[in-house]
Amino acid sequence: MRVYSLKANPDLGATITPELLRTLKPHTSPVVISAVDDIGTLLATGGTEGVVKIWDIRGGYLTHTFRGHSGVISSLHFFETAVVSREQQRRISAENGRVGRRKSKSQEDEEMNDDNETKVATTTAFRLASADEDGKIRVWDLHKRKPIALLDSHV
């Protein structure tokens, strides 16, 4: 697999000139799908052997290898999500008096309009969703380097 940089060539009018940056040998079988993260630093590749690999585009090296799919990788998507720790969730619940009892809809609406908002510190989790031909979707945590969810409702 080859990674190119595309540059406009003003000498040739509106043409684009490709420049080879890297040649990668990502999989033992053909690569059938790829995806680039939002800031253009990571490349995910999926092969027919059911393996997903993550590459540092600029450095040209492999950063992650995810196994677990049983068939051809059919879809890849990078995304970010805000995460609140379990300890913070417990603290917020205790501060709001929600531990062990449910509130009525009017109480919840009243709290939503209250100016005393609880400050919540969140961290950003970088994730990759991958799907294979049998309809199963796996969500991978890129920091922890492991799967965090298996969605198989598409089977």
Short mmCIF file of C-alpha atoms in Angstrom, two decimals:
data_model
loop_
_atom_site.label_atom_id
_atom_site.label_comp_id
_atom_site.label_asym_id
_atom_site.label_seq_id
_atom_site.Cartn_x
_atom_site.Cartn_y
_atom_site.Cartn_z
CA MET A 1 0.00 0.00 0.00
CA ARG A 2 1.31 3.43 -0.88
CA VAL A 3 0.64 6.74 0.89
CA TYR A 4 0.82 9.84 -1.32
CA SER A 5 0.81 13.58 -0.72
CA LEU A 6 -1.26 15.45 -3.33
CA LYS A 7 0.03 18.89 -4.25
CA ALA A 8 -1.33 21.45 -6.67
CA ASN A 9 1.09 22.17 -9.48
CA PRO A 10 0.75 25.86 -10.52
CA ASP A 11 3.08 25.34 -13.50
CA LEU A 12 0.65 22.85 -15.04
CA GLY A 13 -2.58 24.80 -14.38
CA ALA A 14 -5.19 23.02 -12.30
CA THR A 15 -3.39 19.67 -12.14
CA ILE A 16 -2.44 17.82 -8.97
CA THR A 17 0.91 16.10 -8.65
CA PRO A 18 1.17 13.02 -6.40
CA GLU A 19 4.30 12.59 -4.28
CA LEU A 20 5.00 9.16 -2.76
CA LEU A 21 5.48 9.48 1.02
CA ARG A 22 5.52 5.88 2.25
CA THR A 23 5.13 2.30 1.10
CA LEU A 24 3.50 0.11 3.77
CA LYS A 25 3.04 -3.64 3.89
CA PRO A 26 0.06 -3.67 6.22
CA HIS A 27 -1.54 -7.09 5.90
CA THR A 28 -0.87 -10.65 4.84
CA SER A 29 -3.97 -10.46 2.64
CA PRO A 30 -5.41 -7.65 0.50
CA VAL A 31 -6.46 -4.39 2.16
CA VAL A 32 -10.12 -3.77 1.33
CA ILE A 33 -10.84 -0.58 3.29
CA SER A 34 -9.02 2.32 4.89
CA ALA A 35 -9.89 5.42 6.93
CA VAL A 36 -7.98 8.51 8.09
CA ASP A 37 -8.65 10.24 11.42
CA ASP A 38 -9.99 13.81 11.51
CA ILE A 39 -6.60 15.47 11.89
CA GLY A 40 -4.82 13.32 9.33
CA THR A 41 -2.27 11.62 11.58
CA LEU A 42 -3.60 8.06 11.75
CA LEU A 43 -4.58 5.62 9.02
CA ALA A 44 -6.68 2.52 9.74
CA THR A 45 -6.59 -0.40 7.32
CA GLY A 46 -8.79 -3.47 7.20
CA GLY A 47 -7.98 -6.66 5.39
CA THR A 48 -9.68 -9.81 4.21
CA GLU A 49 -8.12 -11.74 7.12
CA GLY A 50 -10.26 -9.82 9.68
CA VAL A 51 -7.43 -7.75 11.13
CA VAL A 52 -7.49 -3.96 11.62
CA LYS A 53 -4.21 -2.07 11.75
CA ILE A 54 -3.55 1.55 12.74
CA TRP A 55 -0.63 3.46 11.23
CA ASP A 56 1.12 6.73 12.00
CA ILE A 57 0.98 8.37 8.57
CA ARG A 58 3.87 10.77 8.99
CA GLY A 59 6.21 8.28 10.66
CA GLY A 60 5.10 5.33 8.53
CA TYR A 61 5.00 2.87 11.41
CA LEU A 62 2.36 0.53 12.82
CA THR A 63 0.84 1.72 16.13
CA HIS A 64 -1.93 -0.85 16.76
CA THR A 65 -3.07 -4.25 15.55
CA PHE A 66 -6.64 -5.27 16.43
CA ARG A 67 -7.79 -8.86 16.06
CA GLY A 68 -11.24 -10.24 16.75
CA HIS A 69 -13.23 -10.07 13.54
CA SER A 70 -14.01 -13.34 11.82
CA GLY A 71 -14.32 -12.04 8.27
CA VAL A 72 -13.48 -9.32 5.79
CA ILE A 73 -13.37 -5.82 7.33
CA SER A 74 -16.10 -3.82 5.59
CA SER A 75 -16.12 -0.48 7.44
CA LEU A 76 -13.81 1.71 9.57
CA HIS A 77 -14.57 5.00 11.34
CA PHE A 78 -12.49 7.10 13.78
CA PHE A 79 -14.33 9.17 16.40
CA GLU A 80 -13.82 10.96 19.72
CA THR A 81 -16.06 10.89 22.75
CA ALA A 82 -16.08 12.67 26.11
CA VAL A 83 -15.71 10.31 29.05
CA VAL A 84 -16.69 10.90 32.68
CA SER A 85 -15.02 8.61 35.23
CA ARG A 86 -17.15 6.30 37.38
CA GLU A 87 -15.93 8.09 40.48
CA GLN A 88 -17.21 11.41 39.10
CA GLN A 89 -20.53 9.79 38.14
CA ARG A 90 -20.95 8.56 41.75
CA ARG A 91 -20.02 12.00 43.13
CA ILE A 92 -22.50 13.77 40.87
CA SER A 93 -25.25 11.32 41.79
CA ALA A 94 -24.55 11.80 45.50
CA GLU A 95 -24.52 15.61 45.17
CA ASN A 96 -27.82 15.56 43.32
CA GLY A 97 -29.43 13.19 45.83
CA ARG A 98 -30.19 10.58 43.21
CA VAL A 99 -28.63 7.61 44.97
CA GLY A 100 -31.21 4.87 45.49
CA ARG A 101 -34.33 6.77 44.43
CA ARG A 102 -35.94 8.00 41.25
CA LYS A 103 -37.12 11.53 40.70
CA SER A 104 -40.33 12.61 39.11
CA LYS A 105 -40.33 14.30 35.71
CA SER A 106 -41.12 17.68 37.32
CA GLN A 107 -38.16 17.33 39.73
CA GLU A 108 -35.84 16.51 36.82
CA ASP A 109 -37.16 19.50 34.81
CA GLU A 110 -36.64 21.75 37.83
CA GLU A 111 -33.03 20.56 38.17
CA MET A 112 -32.40 21.14 34.46
CA ASN A 113 -33.40 24.79 34.91
CA ASP A 114 -31.38 25.23 38.12
CA ASP A 115 -28.37 27.56 37.84
CA ASN A 116 -26.32 25.43 40.26
CA GLU A 117 -24.67 23.21 37.66
CA THR A 118 -22.21 20.57 38.78
CA LYS A 119 -18.78 20.99 37.19
CA VAL A 120 -17.73 17.80 35.44
CA ALA A 121 -14.21 17.12 34.24
CA THR A 122 -14.17 14.97 31.14
CA THR A 123 -11.42 13.38 29.15
CA THR A 124 -11.44 12.69 25.45
CA ALA A 125 -11.34 9.06 24.37
CA PHE A 126 -10.15 8.24 20.87
CA ARG A 127 -12.03 5.32 19.35
CA LEU A 128 -12.29 3.32 16.15
CA ALA A 129 -15.38 1.45 15.03
CA SER A 130 -14.83 -1.49 12.69
CA ALA A 131 -17.34 -3.79 11.04
CA ASP A 132 -16.93 -7.07 9.24
CA GLU A 133 -18.94 -8.99 6.67
CA ASP A 134 -20.86 -10.98 9.33
CA GLY A 135 -22.47 -7.72 10.56
CA LYS A 136 -20.62 -7.40 13.87
CA ILE A 137 -19.27 -3.99 14.87
CA ARG A 138 -16.41 -3.66 17.31
CA VAL A 139 -15.48 -0.41 19.06
CA TRP A 140 -11.80 -0.14 19.96
CA ASP A 141 -10.24 2.21 22.52
CA LEU A 142 -7.03 3.51 20.93
CA HIS A 143 -5.42 4.47 24.26
CA LYS A 144 -6.16 1.20 26.03
CA ARG A 145 -5.52 -0.78 22.83
CA LYS A 146 -8.47 -3.09 23.38
CA PRO A 147 -12.09 -3.60 22.34
CA ILE A 148 -14.66 -1.87 24.53
CA ALA A 149 -17.89 -2.89 22.79
CA LEU A 150 -19.26 -5.56 20.47
CA LEU A 151 -22.45 -4.69 18.61
CA ASP A 152 -24.00 -7.66 16.87
CA SER A 153 -27.54 -6.48 16.24
CA HIS A 154 -26.88 -6.21 12.51
CA VAL A 155 -26.65 -9.98 12.09
#
